[in-house]
Structure formats: C-alpha cells, structure tokens
Short mmCIF file of C-alpha atoms in Angstrom, two decimals:
data_model
loop_
_atom_site.label_atom_id
_atom_site.label_comp_id
_atom_site.label_asym_id
_atom_site.label_seq_id
_atom_site.Cartn_x
_atom_site.Cartn_y
_atom_site.Cartn_z
CA MET U 15 37.25 45.81 -13.93
CA SER U 16 36.08 42.87 -16.00
CA ALA U 17 35.14 40.91 -12.91
CA LEU U 18 31.61 39.51 -12.93
CA LEU U 19 31.49 39.02 -9.19
CA SER U 20 33.54 40.97 -6.66
CA LEU U 21 33.77 40.32 -2.94
CA ARG U 22 35.20 43.22 -0.97
CA ASN U 23 36.41 42.68 2.58
CA ILE U 24 33.81 40.05 3.48
CA TRP U 25 33.54 39.01 7.13
CA VAL U 26 31.14 36.39 8.45
CA GLU U 27 30.75 36.13 12.22
CA TYR U 28 28.37 34.06 14.33
CA GLY U 29 28.35 35.70 17.75
CA ASP U 30 32.03 35.95 18.71
CA LYS U 31 32.98 33.09 16.36
CA ILE U 32 34.62 34.42 13.24
CA VAL U 33 34.14 32.14 10.24
CA LEU U 34 35.44 34.23 7.36
CA GLU U 35 37.72 37.22 7.66
CA LYS U 36 38.74 39.73 5.05
CA VAL U 37 37.86 37.77 1.94
CA ASP U 38 38.63 39.73 -1.22
CA LEU U 39 37.87 38.03 -4.50
CA ASP U 40 37.26 38.90 -8.11
CA ILE U 41 35.66 36.25 -10.24
CA GLU U 42 35.72 36.67 -13.98
CA ALA U 43 32.94 35.71 -16.32
CA GLY U 44 33.41 32.25 -17.76
CA SER U 45 35.64 30.94 -15.01
CA PHE U 46 35.14 27.71 -13.09
CA VAL U 47 36.26 28.37 -9.54
CA SER U 48 36.74 25.42 -7.18
CA ILE U 49 36.80 26.15 -3.48
CA ILE U 50 38.50 23.63 -1.21
CA GLY U 51 39.64 23.70 2.37
CA PRO U 52 39.36 21.75 5.63
CA SER U 53 35.98 21.19 7.30
CA GLY U 54 34.76 24.25 9.11
CA ALA U 55 36.90 26.63 7.06
CA GLY U 56 33.84 28.50 5.85
CA LYS U 57 33.57 27.08 2.32
CA SER U 58 29.82 26.71 2.58
CA SER U 59 29.48 30.02 4.43
CA LEU U 60 31.21 31.76 1.54
CA LEU U 61 28.88 30.06 -0.93
CA ARG U 62 25.81 31.02 1.12
CA VAL U 63 27.00 34.63 1.20
CA VAL U 64 27.39 34.71 -2.57
CA LEU U 65 24.03 32.98 -2.93
CA GLY U 66 22.38 35.59 -0.73
CA GLN U 67 21.14 33.02 1.75
CA GLU U 68 23.31 34.61 4.40
CA VAL U 69 24.21 38.26 4.97
CA PRO U 70 27.90 38.96 5.61
CA THR U 71 28.65 40.77 8.86
CA ARG U 72 30.85 43.21 6.98
CA GLY U 73 31.79 43.85 3.39
CA THR U 74 30.11 44.19 0.03
CA ILE U 75 29.44 41.88 -2.88
CA LEU U 76 29.14 43.31 -6.35
CA LEU U 77 27.59 41.49 -9.28
CA ASP U 78 28.40 43.35 -12.51
CA GLY U 79 29.42 46.29 -10.35
CA GLU U 80 26.01 46.44 -8.64
CA PRO U 81 25.71 45.60 -4.94
CA LEU U 82 23.80 42.36 -4.41
CA THR U 83 20.56 42.37 -2.47
CA PRO U 84 20.95 40.11 0.57
CA GLU U 85 18.41 37.66 -0.79
CA CYS U 86 18.47 34.75 -3.21
CA GLY U 87 17.47 35.63 -6.75
CA PRO U 88 17.30 34.15 -10.21
CA ASP U 89 20.66 35.68 -11.19
CA ARG U 90 22.43 33.06 -9.07
CA GLY U 91 21.51 29.41 -9.58
CA VAL U 92 22.38 26.72 -7.07
CA VAL U 93 22.76 22.96 -6.80
CA PHE U 94 23.09 21.55 -3.32
CA GLN U 95 24.38 18.12 -2.38
CA ARG U 96 20.83 17.03 -1.57
CA TYR U 97 17.24 18.27 -1.39
CA SER U 98 17.48 20.70 -4.27
CA VAL U 99 14.67 19.20 -6.37
CA PHE U 100 10.99 19.23 -5.47
CA PRO U 101 9.82 15.73 -4.53
CA HIS U 102 6.20 16.41 -5.49
CA LEU U 103 6.92 17.36 -9.10
CA SER U 104 8.01 15.21 -12.03
CA ALA U 105 11.32 16.01 -13.71
CA LEU U 106 9.62 18.05 -16.42
CA ARG U 107 7.50 20.04 -13.98
CA ASN U 108 10.50 20.57 -11.70
CA THR U 109 12.23 22.19 -14.66
CA ILE U 110 9.23 24.21 -15.85
CA PHE U 111 8.78 25.64 -12.35
CA GLY U 112 11.43 28.33 -12.87
CA LEU U 113 9.73 29.53 -16.06
CA GLU U 114 6.28 29.51 -14.46
CA CYS U 115 7.43 31.66 -11.54
CA ALA U 116 8.64 34.41 -13.84
CA LYS U 117 5.69 34.41 -16.23
CA ALA U 118 2.74 33.81 -13.88
CA PRO U 119 3.26 35.77 -10.67
CA LEU U 120 -0.16 34.96 -9.24
CA THR U 121 -0.81 31.33 -10.09
CA ALA U 122 2.76 30.21 -10.83
CA ARG U 123 1.22 28.00 -13.50
CA LEU U 124 1.15 28.33 -17.26
CA PHE U 125 -1.63 27.19 -19.54
CA GLY U 126 -2.14 26.53 -23.23
CA GLY U 127 0.48 27.79 -25.65
CA ALA U 128 2.68 29.39 -23.01
CA ARG U 129 2.77 26.08 -21.19
CA ARG U 130 3.65 24.14 -24.33
CA ALA U 131 6.48 26.57 -25.08
CA ALA U 132 7.81 26.29 -21.54
CA ALA U 133 7.53 22.51 -21.64
CA ALA U 134 9.47 22.40 -24.91
CA GLU U 135 12.22 24.56 -23.42
CA ALA U 136 12.35 22.44 -20.27
CA GLU U 137 12.43 19.26 -22.32
CA GLU U 138 15.37 20.56 -24.32
CA MET U 139 17.20 21.42 -21.11
CA LEU U 140 16.50 17.97 -19.65
CA ARG U 141 17.84 16.38 -22.84
CA ALA U 142 20.98 18.49 -22.47
CA VAL U 143 21.63 16.99 -19.05
CA GLY U 144 20.80 13.47 -20.24
CA LEU U 145 17.34 13.12 -18.72
CA GLY U 146 15.44 13.02 -22.02
CA ASP U 147 13.94 9.64 -21.15
CA ALA U 148 12.99 10.51 -17.58
CA LEU U 149 10.68 13.47 -18.15
CA HIS U 150 7.79 12.13 -16.13
CA LEU U 151 9.64 10.45 -13.28
CA TYR U 152 9.36 11.76 -9.74
CA PRO U 153 12.66 12.43 -7.94
CA ALA U 154 12.03 9.48 -5.60
CA GLN U 155 12.10 7.22 -8.66
CA MET U 156 15.51 8.54 -9.77
CA SER U 157 19.04 7.63 -8.73
CA GLY U 158 21.21 10.18 -6.93
CA GLY U 159 23.03 11.06 -10.14
CA MET U 160 19.78 11.62 -12.04
CA GLN U 161 18.50 13.86 -9.24
CA GLN U 162 21.65 16.00 -9.50
CA ARG U 163 21.24 16.18 -13.28
CA LEU U 164 17.70 17.37 -12.71
CA ALA U 165 18.87 19.94 -10.16
CA ILE U 166 21.35 21.28 -12.72
CA ALA U 167 18.72 21.46 -15.47
CA GLN U 168 16.35 23.21 -13.09
CA ALA U 169 18.98 25.84 -12.28
CA LEU U 170 20.19 26.33 -15.87
CA ILE U 171 16.76 27.00 -17.33
CA LYS U 172 16.85 30.38 -15.55
CA ARG U 173 20.16 31.20 -17.36
CA PRO U 174 21.80 32.35 -14.10
CA ARG U 175 24.79 34.69 -14.28
CA ILE U 176 26.58 32.43 -11.81
CA LEU U 177 25.98 28.78 -11.00
CA LEU U 178 26.85 27.81 -7.43
CA LEU U 179 27.53 24.16 -6.65
CA ASP U 180 27.74 23.04 -3.00
CA GLU U 181 29.48 19.65 -3.00
CA PRO U 182 27.18 18.63 -5.83
CA PHE U 183 28.77 15.25 -6.49
CA GLY U 184 29.79 14.42 -2.93
CA ALA U 185 27.10 11.79 -2.39
CA LEU U 186 27.58 9.97 -5.71
CA ASP U 187 29.46 6.78 -6.68
CA PRO U 188 32.88 7.29 -8.29
CA GLY U 189 31.69 6.10 -11.71
CA ILE U 190 28.63 8.34 -11.69
CA ARG U 191 30.79 11.18 -10.44
CA ALA U 192 33.01 10.88 -13.53
CA ASP U 193 29.90 11.08 -15.75
CA MET U 194 28.81 14.17 -13.88
CA HIS U 195 32.24 15.77 -14.31
CA ALA U 196 31.97 15.28 -18.06
CA LEU U 197 28.44 16.69 -18.00
CA ILE U 198 29.23 19.80 -16.01
CA THR U 199 32.30 20.46 -18.18
CA ARG U 200 30.21 20.23 -21.33
CA LEU U 201 27.47 22.47 -19.93
CA TRP U 202 30.03 24.98 -18.66
CA ARG U 203 31.45 25.24 -22.18
CA ASP U 204 28.18 25.06 -24.16
CA TYR U 205 26.30 27.60 -22.06
CA ALA U 206 29.37 29.78 -21.27
CA LEU U 207 28.66 29.44 -17.56
CA THR U 208 30.44 30.99 -14.62
CA ILE U 209 30.63 28.35 -11.91
CA ILE U 210 31.69 28.43 -8.27
CA MET U 211 31.95 24.95 -6.80
CA VAL U 212 32.63 24.00 -3.20
CA THR U 213 34.09 20.52 -2.87
CA HIS U 214 36.11 18.45 -0.43
CA ASP U 215 37.54 16.35 -3.25
CA ILE U 216 40.87 17.98 -4.17
CA ARG U 217 41.23 15.97 -7.36
CA GLU U 218 37.77 17.07 -8.50
CA ALA U 219 38.70 20.69 -7.72
CA PHE U 220 41.77 20.53 -9.95
CA THR U 221 40.18 18.50 -12.78
CA LEU U 222 37.20 20.78 -13.21
CA GLY U 223 38.38 24.21 -12.13
CA THR U 224 40.08 26.97 -14.04
CA ARG U 225 40.99 28.40 -10.69
CA VAL U 226 41.31 26.74 -7.28
CA LEU U 227 40.82 28.67 -4.06
CA THR U 228 41.86 27.21 -0.74
CA LEU U 229 40.17 28.58 2.34
CA ASP U 230 41.93 28.22 5.66
CA LYS U 231 42.87 30.19 8.72
CA ARG U 232 45.99 32.27 8.31
CA ARG U 233 46.48 32.65 12.03
CA HIS U 234 45.64 30.31 14.83
CA ASP U 235 45.18 31.20 18.50
CA PRO U 236 45.37 27.95 20.53
CA HIS U 237 43.44 29.53 23.42
CA ALA U 238 40.65 30.95 21.33
CA PRO U 239 40.58 29.06 18.03
CA HIS U 240 37.26 30.60 17.07
CA ARG U 241 38.58 34.17 17.10
CA PHE U 242 40.35 33.93 13.77
CA GLY U 243 38.41 33.31 10.60
CA ALA U 244 39.41 31.68 7.35
CA THR U 245 40.30 33.44 4.16
CA ALA U 246 41.68 32.47 0.76
CA VAL U 247 45.20 31.25 1.51
CA TYR U 248 45.92 29.88 -1.96
CA ASP U 249 44.55 31.17 -5.22
CA LEU U 250 45.77 29.07 -8.13
CA PRO U 251 44.80 29.88 -11.70
CA LEU U 252 44.83 26.76 -13.88
CA ARG U 253 44.86 26.28 -17.60
CA ARG U 254 42.08 24.17 -18.85
CA THR U 255 42.42 24.25 -22.59
CA GLU U 256 43.57 20.68 -23.25
CA PRO U 257 40.87 18.68 -21.51
CA ALA U 258 38.26 21.00 -22.91
CA ALA U 259 39.39 20.23 -26.46
CA GLY U 260 39.99 16.52 -25.88
CA GLU U 261 36.77 15.78 -24.07
CA ASP U 262 34.53 16.52 -26.99
CA VAL U 263 35.04 13.00 -28.27
CA ALA U 264 34.88 11.23 -24.95
CA ASP U 265 32.02 13.24 -23.64
CA ASP U 266 29.50 11.13 -21.85
CA ALA U 267 31.14 8.66 -19.51
CA SER U 268 34.25 7.62 -21.37
CA PRO U 269 35.66 4.40 -19.90
CA GLN U 270 38.92 6.25 -19.36
CA ASP U 271 37.17 8.67 -17.03
CA ASP U 272 35.68 5.82 -15.08
CA GLU U 273 39.01 4.08 -14.55
CA GLU U 274 40.65 7.23 -13.34
CA ALA U 275 37.87 7.95 -10.94
CA ILE U 276 37.87 4.46 -9.49
CA GLY U 277 41.66 4.42 -9.24
CA ASN U 278 41.61 7.58 -7.20
CA GLY U 279 38.28 7.03 -5.54
CA MET J 110 13.53 -18.11 13.26
CA ARG J 111 13.29 -14.93 15.31
CA TRP J 112 9.86 -13.46 15.82
CA VAL J 113 10.98 -10.12 14.38
CA ASN J 114 11.53 -11.87 11.04
CA ARG J 115 8.22 -13.67 10.80
CA HIS J 116 6.11 -11.75 8.33
CA PRO J 117 2.63 -13.24 7.85
CA ARG J 118 1.52 -13.55 4.23
CA GLN J 119 -1.31 -11.39 2.87
CA GLY J 120 -4.04 -14.04 3.31
CA ASN J 121 -2.80 -15.07 6.73
CA ARG J 122 -2.62 -11.44 7.83
CA ILE J 123 -6.35 -10.91 7.22
CA LEU J 124 -7.07 -14.14 9.08
CA LEU J 125 -4.83 -13.16 12.01
CA GLY J 126 -6.38 -9.69 12.16
CA ALA J 127 -9.90 -11.12 12.20
CA LEU J 128 -9.11 -13.64 14.91
CA PRO J 129 -9.17 -11.36 18.01
CA ILE J 130 -12.34 -9.64 16.77
CA LEU J 131 -14.11 -12.94 16.28
CA LEU J 132 -12.93 -14.15 19.68
CA LEU J 133 -14.33 -11.02 21.36
CA LEU J 134 -17.66 -11.48 19.55
CA LEU J 135 -17.75 -15.10 20.68
CA LEU J 136 -16.93 -14.13 24.26
CA TYR J 137 -19.78 -11.61 24.20
CA LEU J 138 -22.25 -14.18 22.87
CA VAL J 139 -21.24 -16.72 25.53
CA LEU J 140 -21.59 -14.18 28.35
CA ALA J 141 -24.91 -12.88 26.98
CA ALA J 142 -26.28 -16.44 26.63
CA GLN J 143 -25.20 -17.19 30.20
CA ARG J 144 -26.99 -14.15 31.60
CA HIS J 145 -30.11 -14.92 29.61
CA ALA J 146 -30.11 -18.49 30.88
CA GLU J 147 -30.30 -17.09 34.43
CA ASN J 148 -32.69 -14.22 33.65
CA PRO J 149 -34.56 -14.20 30.29
CA MET J 150 -35.41 -10.49 30.79
CA ASP J 151 -31.74 -9.38 31.05
CA LYS J 152 -31.10 -6.00 29.42
CA ILE J 153 -27.40 -5.54 30.14
CA LEU J 154 -26.02 -7.94 27.52
CA PRO J 155 -28.74 -8.27 24.87
CA LEU J 156 -28.68 -11.17 22.42
CA PRO J 157 -28.36 -10.42 18.66
CA GLY J 158 -32.05 -11.15 18.21
CA SER J 159 -33.22 -8.41 20.51
CA MET J 160 -30.70 -5.95 19.00
CA ARG J 161 -32.13 -6.77 15.57
CA ASP J 162 -35.68 -6.16 16.73
CA ALA J 163 -34.82 -2.90 18.46
CA MET J 164 -32.84 -1.62 15.50
CA ALA J 165 -35.49 -2.68 12.96
CA ALA J 166 -37.89 -0.28 14.63
CA LEU J 167 -35.41 2.58 14.33
CA LEU J 168 -34.29 1.67 10.83
CA PHE J 169 -37.52 0.92 9.02
CA GLN J 170 -40.38 2.49 10.98
CA ALA J 171 -41.04 6.18 10.80
CA ASP J 172 -41.20 7.89 14.16
CA GLN J 173 -44.82 8.72 15.06
CA LEU J 174 -44.05 12.24 16.21
CA THR J 175 -41.58 13.46 13.60
CA GLY J 176 -42.30 11.10 10.72
CA GLN J 177 -38.58 10.44 10.34
CA PHE J 178 -36.67 7.17 10.28
CA VAL J 179 -34.80 7.73 13.54
CA PHE J 180 -31.60 5.85 12.76
CA TRP J 181 -31.09 7.55 9.42
CA ALA J 182 -32.01 10.97 10.77
CA ASP J 183 -29.45 10.50 13.57
CA THR J 184 -26.78 9.40 11.09
CA VAL J 185 -27.38 12.29 8.70
CA ALA J 186 -27.41 14.86 11.52
CA SER J 187 -24.20 13.56 13.08
CA LEU J 188 -22.34 13.17 9.81
CA GLN J 189 -23.37 16.66 8.80
CA ARG J 190 -22.02 18.17 12.01
CA LEU J 191 -18.86 16.10 11.79
CA GLY J 192 -18.34 16.93 8.12
CA ILE J 193 -18.82 20.67 8.54
CA GLY J 194 -16.62 20.73 11.65
CA LEU J 195 -13.89 18.66 10.05
CA GLY J 196 -14.08 20.68 6.84
CA ILE J 197 -13.75 24.05 8.57
CA ALA J 198 -10.97 22.75 10.81
CA THR J 199 -9.07 21.30 7.85
CA LEU J 200 -9.34 24.45 5.78
CA THR J 201 -8.27 26.64 8.71
CA ALA J 202 -5.41 24.30 9.53
CA LEU J 203 -4.20 24.32 5.94
CA VAL J 204 -4.26 28.09 5.48
CA ALA J 205 -2.91 28.94 8.94
CA GLY J 206 -0.38 26.10 8.85
CA LEU J 207 1.00 27.30 5.51
CA VAL J 208 1.24 30.91 6.60
CA LEU J 209 2.82 30.02 9.95
CA GLY J 210 5.15 27.48 8.38
CA VAL J 211 6.41 29.57 5.47
CA LEU J 212 6.54 33.12 6.88
CA PRO J 213 8.78 33.61 9.93
CA PRO J 214 7.10 36.92 10.97
CA ALA J 215 3.68 35.23 10.99
CA ARG J 216 5.11 32.36 13.03
CA ALA J 217 6.61 34.77 15.55
CA THR J 218 3.33 36.70 15.85
CA PHE J 219 0.71 33.96 15.90
CA GLY J 220 2.67 30.87 16.98
CA PRO J 221 2.25 31.49 20.74
CA LEU J 222 -1.48 32.21 20.30
CA VAL J 223 -2.06 28.93 18.48
CA THR J 224 -0.08 27.08 21.16
CA ALA J 225 -2.13 28.73 23.91
CA ILE J 226 -5.43 27.80 22.24
CA ALA J 227 -4.22 24.26 21.63
CA VAL J 228 -3.53 23.58 25.33
CA ILE J 229 -7.05 24.56 26.48
CA PRO J 230 -9.20 21.44 26.91
CA PRO J 231 -11.99 22.04 24.36
CA ILE J 232 -14.68 20.45 26.52
CA ALA J 233 -14.02 23.16 29.10
CA LEU J 234 -15.02 25.66 26.42
CA LEU J 235 -18.33 23.91 25.73
CA PRO J 236 -20.34 25.97 28.28
CA ILE J 237 -18.90 29.15 26.78
CA LEU J 238 -19.91 27.99 23.31
CA PHE J 239 -23.42 27.11 24.43
CA ILE J 240 -23.79 30.48 26.15
CA ALA J 241 -22.31 32.44 23.25
CA LEU J 242 -23.74 30.51 20.31
CA GLY J 243 -26.89 29.00 21.75
CA LEU J 244 -27.83 25.33 21.80
CA GLY J 245 -28.14 24.96 18.04
CA GLU J 246 -25.92 23.43 15.40
CA THR J 247 -23.33 26.24 15.50
CA ALA J 248 -22.12 25.44 18.99
CA LYS J 249 -21.68 21.74 18.19
CA VAL J 250 -19.74 22.44 15.00
CA ALA J 251 -17.70 25.10 16.81
CA LEU J 252 -16.73 22.59 19.50
CA ILE J 253 -15.40 20.18 16.88
CA VAL J 254 -13.50 22.96 15.11
CA ILE J 255 -11.98 24.33 18.31
CA GLY J 256 -11.19 20.83 19.44
CA ILE J 257 -9.23 19.67 16.43
CA ALA J 258 -8.13 22.72 14.42
CA PRO J 259 -5.25 23.92 16.67
CA VAL J 260 -3.58 20.53 16.74
CA MET J 261 -3.90 20.13 12.96
CA MET J 262 -2.67 23.69 12.48
CA ARG J 263 0.44 23.09 14.55
CA ASP J 264 1.08 19.82 12.76
CA ILE J 265 0.90 21.41 9.31
CA ALA J 266 2.97 24.43 10.38
CA ALA J 267 5.66 22.17 11.84
CA HIS J 268 5.67 19.99 8.73
CA VAL J 269 5.96 22.99 6.41
CA SER J 270 8.71 24.69 8.40
CA ASP J 271 10.60 21.37 8.44
CA LEU J 272 10.79 21.31 4.65
CA PRO J 273 14.50 21.26 3.74
CA ARG J 274 15.92 24.79 3.71
CA GLU J 275 17.61 23.86 0.43
CA GLN J 276 14.23 23.55 -1.29
CA ILE J 277 13.12 27.01 -0.20
CA VAL J 278 16.44 28.54 -1.26
CA LYS J 279 16.30 26.69 -4.57
CA ALA J 280 12.79 27.99 -5.23
CA GLN J 281 14.04 31.53 -4.62
CA THR J 282 16.91 31.09 -7.05
CA LEU J 283 14.26 30.01 -9.58
CA GLY J 284 12.58 33.37 -9.06
CA ALA J 285 9.73 32.30 -6.78
CA SER J 286 8.10 34.89 -4.51
CA SER J 287 6.86 34.14 -0.99
CA TRP J 288 3.37 33.57 -2.41
CA GLN J 289 4.64 31.27 -5.14
CA ILE J 290 6.70 29.29 -2.64
CA MET J 291 3.59 28.95 -0.50
CA ILE J 292 1.29 27.67 -3.25
CA ARG J 293 3.73 25.68 -5.40
CA VAL J 294 6.30 24.33 -2.92
CA ALA J 295 4.71 24.27 0.52
CA LEU J 296 1.04 23.62 -0.30
CA PRO J 297 1.45 20.46 -2.38
CA GLN J 298 3.88 18.99 0.10
CA ALA J 299 1.54 19.84 2.99
CA MET J 300 -1.42 18.05 1.38
CA PRO J 301 -0.52 14.42 2.20
CA ARG J 302 0.30 15.54 5.72
CA LEU J 303 -3.06 17.31 5.90
CA LEU J 304 -4.93 14.12 4.99
CA HIS J 305 -2.88 12.31 7.61
CA ALA J 306 -3.74 14.98 10.18
CA MET J 307 -7.43 14.59 9.25
CA ARG J 308 -7.22 10.85 9.91
CA LEU J 309 -5.70 11.48 13.32
CA ALA J 310 -8.25 14.21 14.05
CA LEU J 311 -11.21 11.94 13.26
CA GLY J 312 -11.01 10.28 16.69
CA PRO J 313 -11.12 13.51 18.72
CA ALA J 314 -13.73 14.93 16.32
CA TRP J 315 -16.09 12.06 17.15
CA VAL J 316 -15.43 12.58 20.86
CA PHE J 317 -16.39 16.24 20.65
CA LEU J 318 -19.41 15.48 18.46
CA ILE J 319 -20.80 12.85 20.86
CA SER J 320 -20.11 15.14 23.85
CA ALA J 321 -21.94 18.07 22.31
CA GLU J 322 -24.85 15.87 21.23
CA ALA J 323 -25.07 14.23 24.64
CA ILE J 324 -25.43 17.56 26.39
CA ALA J 325 -27.82 19.48 24.15
CA SER J 326 -29.46 18.10 21.05
CA ASP J 327 -32.64 16.53 19.73
CA VAL J 328 -31.20 14.34 17.02
CA GLY J 329 -27.86 12.61 16.38
CA LEU J 330 -26.05 9.37 17.08
CA GLY J 331 -24.61 10.63 20.36
CA TYR J 332 -27.96 12.08 21.41
CA ARG J 333 -29.72 8.73 20.79
CA ILE J 334 -27.14 6.77 22.78
CA PHE J 335 -27.44 9.05 25.78
CA LEU J 336 -31.24 9.17 25.47
CA VAL J 337 -31.83 5.41 25.49
CA ARG J 338 -29.24 4.99 28.28
CA ARG J 339 -32.07 6.03 30.64
CA TYR J 340 -33.98 2.89 29.71
CA LEU J 341 -30.88 0.65 29.86
CA SER J 342 -31.46 -0.02 26.15
CA MET J 343 -28.21 -1.78 25.45
CA ASP J 344 -29.92 -3.36 22.43
CA VAL J 345 -29.82 0.10 20.80
CA ILE J 346 -26.59 1.42 22.31
CA ILE J 347 -24.41 -1.47 21.13
CA PRO J 348 -25.52 -1.33 17.44
CA TYR J 349 -25.15 2.47 17.48
CA VAL J 350 -21.59 2.21 18.82
CA ALA J 351 -20.80 -0.44 16.21
CA TRP J 352 -22.25 1.83 13.50
CA ILE J 353 -20.09 4.75 14.69
CA ALA J 354 -17.04 2.46 14.54
CA ILE J 355 -17.93 1.38 10.98
CA LEU J 356 -18.39 5.01 9.88
CA ALA J 357 -15.05 5.99 11.44
CA ILE J 358 -13.24 3.09 9.74
CA LEU J 359 -14.80 3.96 6.38
CA MET J 360 -13.71 7.60 6.68
CA ASP J 361 -10.20 6.58 7.68
CA GLY J 362 -9.99 4.21 4.73
CA ALA J 363 -11.34 6.83 2.33
CA LEU J 364 -8.73 9.37 3.48
CA THR J 365 -5.90 6.85 3.12
CA LEU J 366 -7.08 5.91 -0.36
CA ALA J 367 -7.47 9.55 -1.37
CA SER J 368 -3.93 10.32 -0.23
CA ARG J 369 -2.48 7.39 -2.19
CA ARG J 370 -4.43 8.27 -5.32
CA ALA J 371 -3.85 12.02 -5.26
CA PHE J 372 -0.25 12.12 -4.00
CA PRO J 373 1.56 9.04 -5.28
CA TRP J 374 4.93 10.78 -4.86
CA ALA J 375 4.39 10.88 -1.08
CA HIS J 376 3.85 7.12 -0.90
CA GLY J 377 7.09 5.80 -2.35
CA ALA J 378 6.38 7.36 -5.78
CA GLY J 379 3.45 5.94 -7.70
CA ARG J 380 4.06 2.84 -9.72
#
C-alpha cells in the first residue's frame, strides 16, 4: 500500500458511550483531508487518536506501515484552534523551541553557532508564514491570525510527516480566514505536506481539501443514542489542480478571496 | 454619572489613598494629646516626641551588654530568618509544584501528603519544632517554611496543571521530553505565579516569624516587641510595628517590580 497513514478498525469509547466505531481509513502522502460532521460526531476524537493524545479503545494506526506509539511525537505536527503557542516566548523563540528540544536534550537551549543556525532556520520559516516582521513579538501582542501563523511555523519547522489542524481558522475573521487559506495552500504545495484538517466550515473543507470525509452515525437508537458511534459516512475525493495552479498569482490575500469569504461568511 | 464609572486620575488617586492614613494619624494624635492633658505620664498612647526619644536610644546607642545597636541588630536578625525561610519555602514550592503539576504519577503519589501537611495549623507544630530542633535559628526558620511552603506548593502545582492541555501536547509534537516540558514550558510560566505566591506568603511568613521570636529568642523585631510589652513601652512597640509594616510594603513592591521587569509577557506583554 502507498498509504502514509492507515487506520484499521478504530473504536473510541468513553465508558459505555461509543464515539467512533469501525473507522477504516487510508491517507495517502500529499493529500489534504478535510473532516467535517455535526458536533459530537467524533471529529476531534479522531484527530486526537491520530495525534496520539488519546488511545483508541480498539484498532491500530499505522504510519508508514509501523504501528504508532500511543503518544504525541515530532512525526505529527498540530495546530489547535487556540493555545498552541507558548505565551512566554517571542515568535522566534517559539519557533526555535522545536529545534532546541531535539538538539539539546538536557538544557533544551542552544548556544553560539548552533543557536545562530537554528535562529536562521526559524527566521526563514517565520518569513514563509508571513511573520518576518514580527520575530520578537510575544503572542499576546499578536492578532489571532498572526498567532495561528506562528503555530503553523512552529509545527512545520519539525518537518512533520503529517500536519493535523483542529479547526485552525475557526476563531478568525472571514477576511483573515481567506488569507490563511491561501497561506496553508501555498505551504501544503511548497513543503509537500500531508494535512488532516477538522473543520465545521463545509465551504472551507471543500475549498482546501483534496478529499472530504464526513463523520456521522450510521445508525441511531432513539432510546440509547450514545450506544452507536460515528464513522466516515461520506468519503469524497476532490480534484484540486485548478486552484493550485491559479493561486500562484493571487497568493497572499487576493481581493477576490476576500469577497468570496465575506459573501459566504 | 454612576459610581462604577468614576475613575480617579493618577494624582487624585495618590491623594485619595493618603487621606484615610492621614486621618488615622490625626485621630491618634488627638487621642494621645487628650490623654496626656489628663495624665502627663501616660504610657498607653505615647506622643511622637517620646517615641523619638525611645527609638533614638535603640537606633544610635550601642547596648551596654552586647555592644550592638539594638534596633539594627533586631532588624538584621529578623530579616535573615524571614529571608532564609522564604527562600527555602519558595525553592521547595517551585520544585515540588513543577513536579506535581507536570507529572500525573507524582501528583497521585504526593498530592494527598501535601494537602494533609497544608491543613495542619503550623503554630501547633511549633512545640514539636522547638523540641526537635532546639530553640535556635533552625526552629524559627523551619516554622516559616512549614507555615508557607505547602500553600505555595499547592498554588504552583495547581497553576502548572491548569496550563492549557494544548500547550503540553504541542510541546510533545515538537519533540519535547517530560524534562524539557518541565523546564521550558512549565517553569517559565510558573515564575510570575511564584512571585505572586511569595507576595501572598509574606503576610503569613511575618506572622510565623513574630510568633517564633515571641516565644523563644534573644534578638529580633518580634522578640523586642514582646520584651518591652512587659514595661508597657508603647513608645517602642508602635515604631517597631510601623517599621515592620514599611519592610513588608517594600518587599511586596520589590516582588511586584521584579515580576514586571523579568516577565513582561505575563503583564499584558511588555511595551
């Protein structure tokens, strides 16, 4: 199989409440998978399972054919809706942090030449997400959109095999959200990323994704609604060649993008 | 305009804040003058003049027995005990708070113990400390540490374990180990809280210091107050209490300033 990530018969249960049942998925390298579904359908649970933050009750997850350890690791990057940057570090140091952890196990700090090299790499990454002028700002001094850009840069510097996005643009204004869509599309293409994004915005799911998964319950027991879990009820592959080619010109915040976003906001 | 919307300006605020203090001082002077008009030998509410005379002796004249300037010797002894006690308590609280806050197994193992120690009234332990550690400096410092460390520890542990889960998960996806999360994510974010906890602990720390000094000591601010109480020397007690208040305010201010300087991100992100 060419699948980068495989979920085999995944079940997630909390007590006698079944959240996910029998989820089987293969995600190919380079795909951008959007996950949508009603509230409480286990979108975030699925993401947490892939992330390793939560252990599935049953089933196995394979990354490159190897079973995943039930713990978060640098092979899977994540951007949450909020709280995914460190408030006590400037943008640059937030980004360097990932490099420092790998290279300095004891102090988690780099000095001298190693530090300069890491800083240069982090600076380049921050420029790539459009934060080149905000290197020394603390997150509290940034807007919501800038904080999400920082969270993305922070995750990408580790070159994760898979980038997981949990409603990353949900708390942003429509205009900013359009900018972020352009950004994530560009990064996805430039860095050949594999992305899984949970969203409640259906339009966002279809604009960005190469594949849209809908999670919902297949069966419903009116007397015990919690006894059936959700699974992927729709799995739609999309073609995404045209926007990818056309967006090169109108990359950062084209006015067209803004209008569309506001019109559908 | 509603009272909730009336915000005094900077200058006015200082004036308003000073007003009740000045009124209290005035009230004291009036009462003291009244008593002295009736009985010139009154010792209960001494006039500023007699306080000045009594304090001058302690401030500027060496004690005949020890050769020390009593007031300064008392201040140094008390501040030393307070500083050592507060320092040990703060360090313990930081280390234990981090470990308890970050590592769930440590929290499960030692959390109940810390809670149990925290609910014991420290003064009730004072006899045990005196018996176990003798009447020297150790027992006094130990009382301060036992008195304030558990509360600070619980505060730091609670603050650290309340850090957003997302941050801890994010740090792990960046490759951080438990140790690295502790020193790079939890420790810096616990520091402003630690300084805040120190400010809150200053009050109880003084209480325990004065208690220990009152019971068994031969030098110290608390010792002096309880010693001269036997002679109804309000002209010494009142300046000593005022001096303790000034020291406490200075420490509180220094901690606030240190927190703002060292951790601008915790105070609405430094300008």
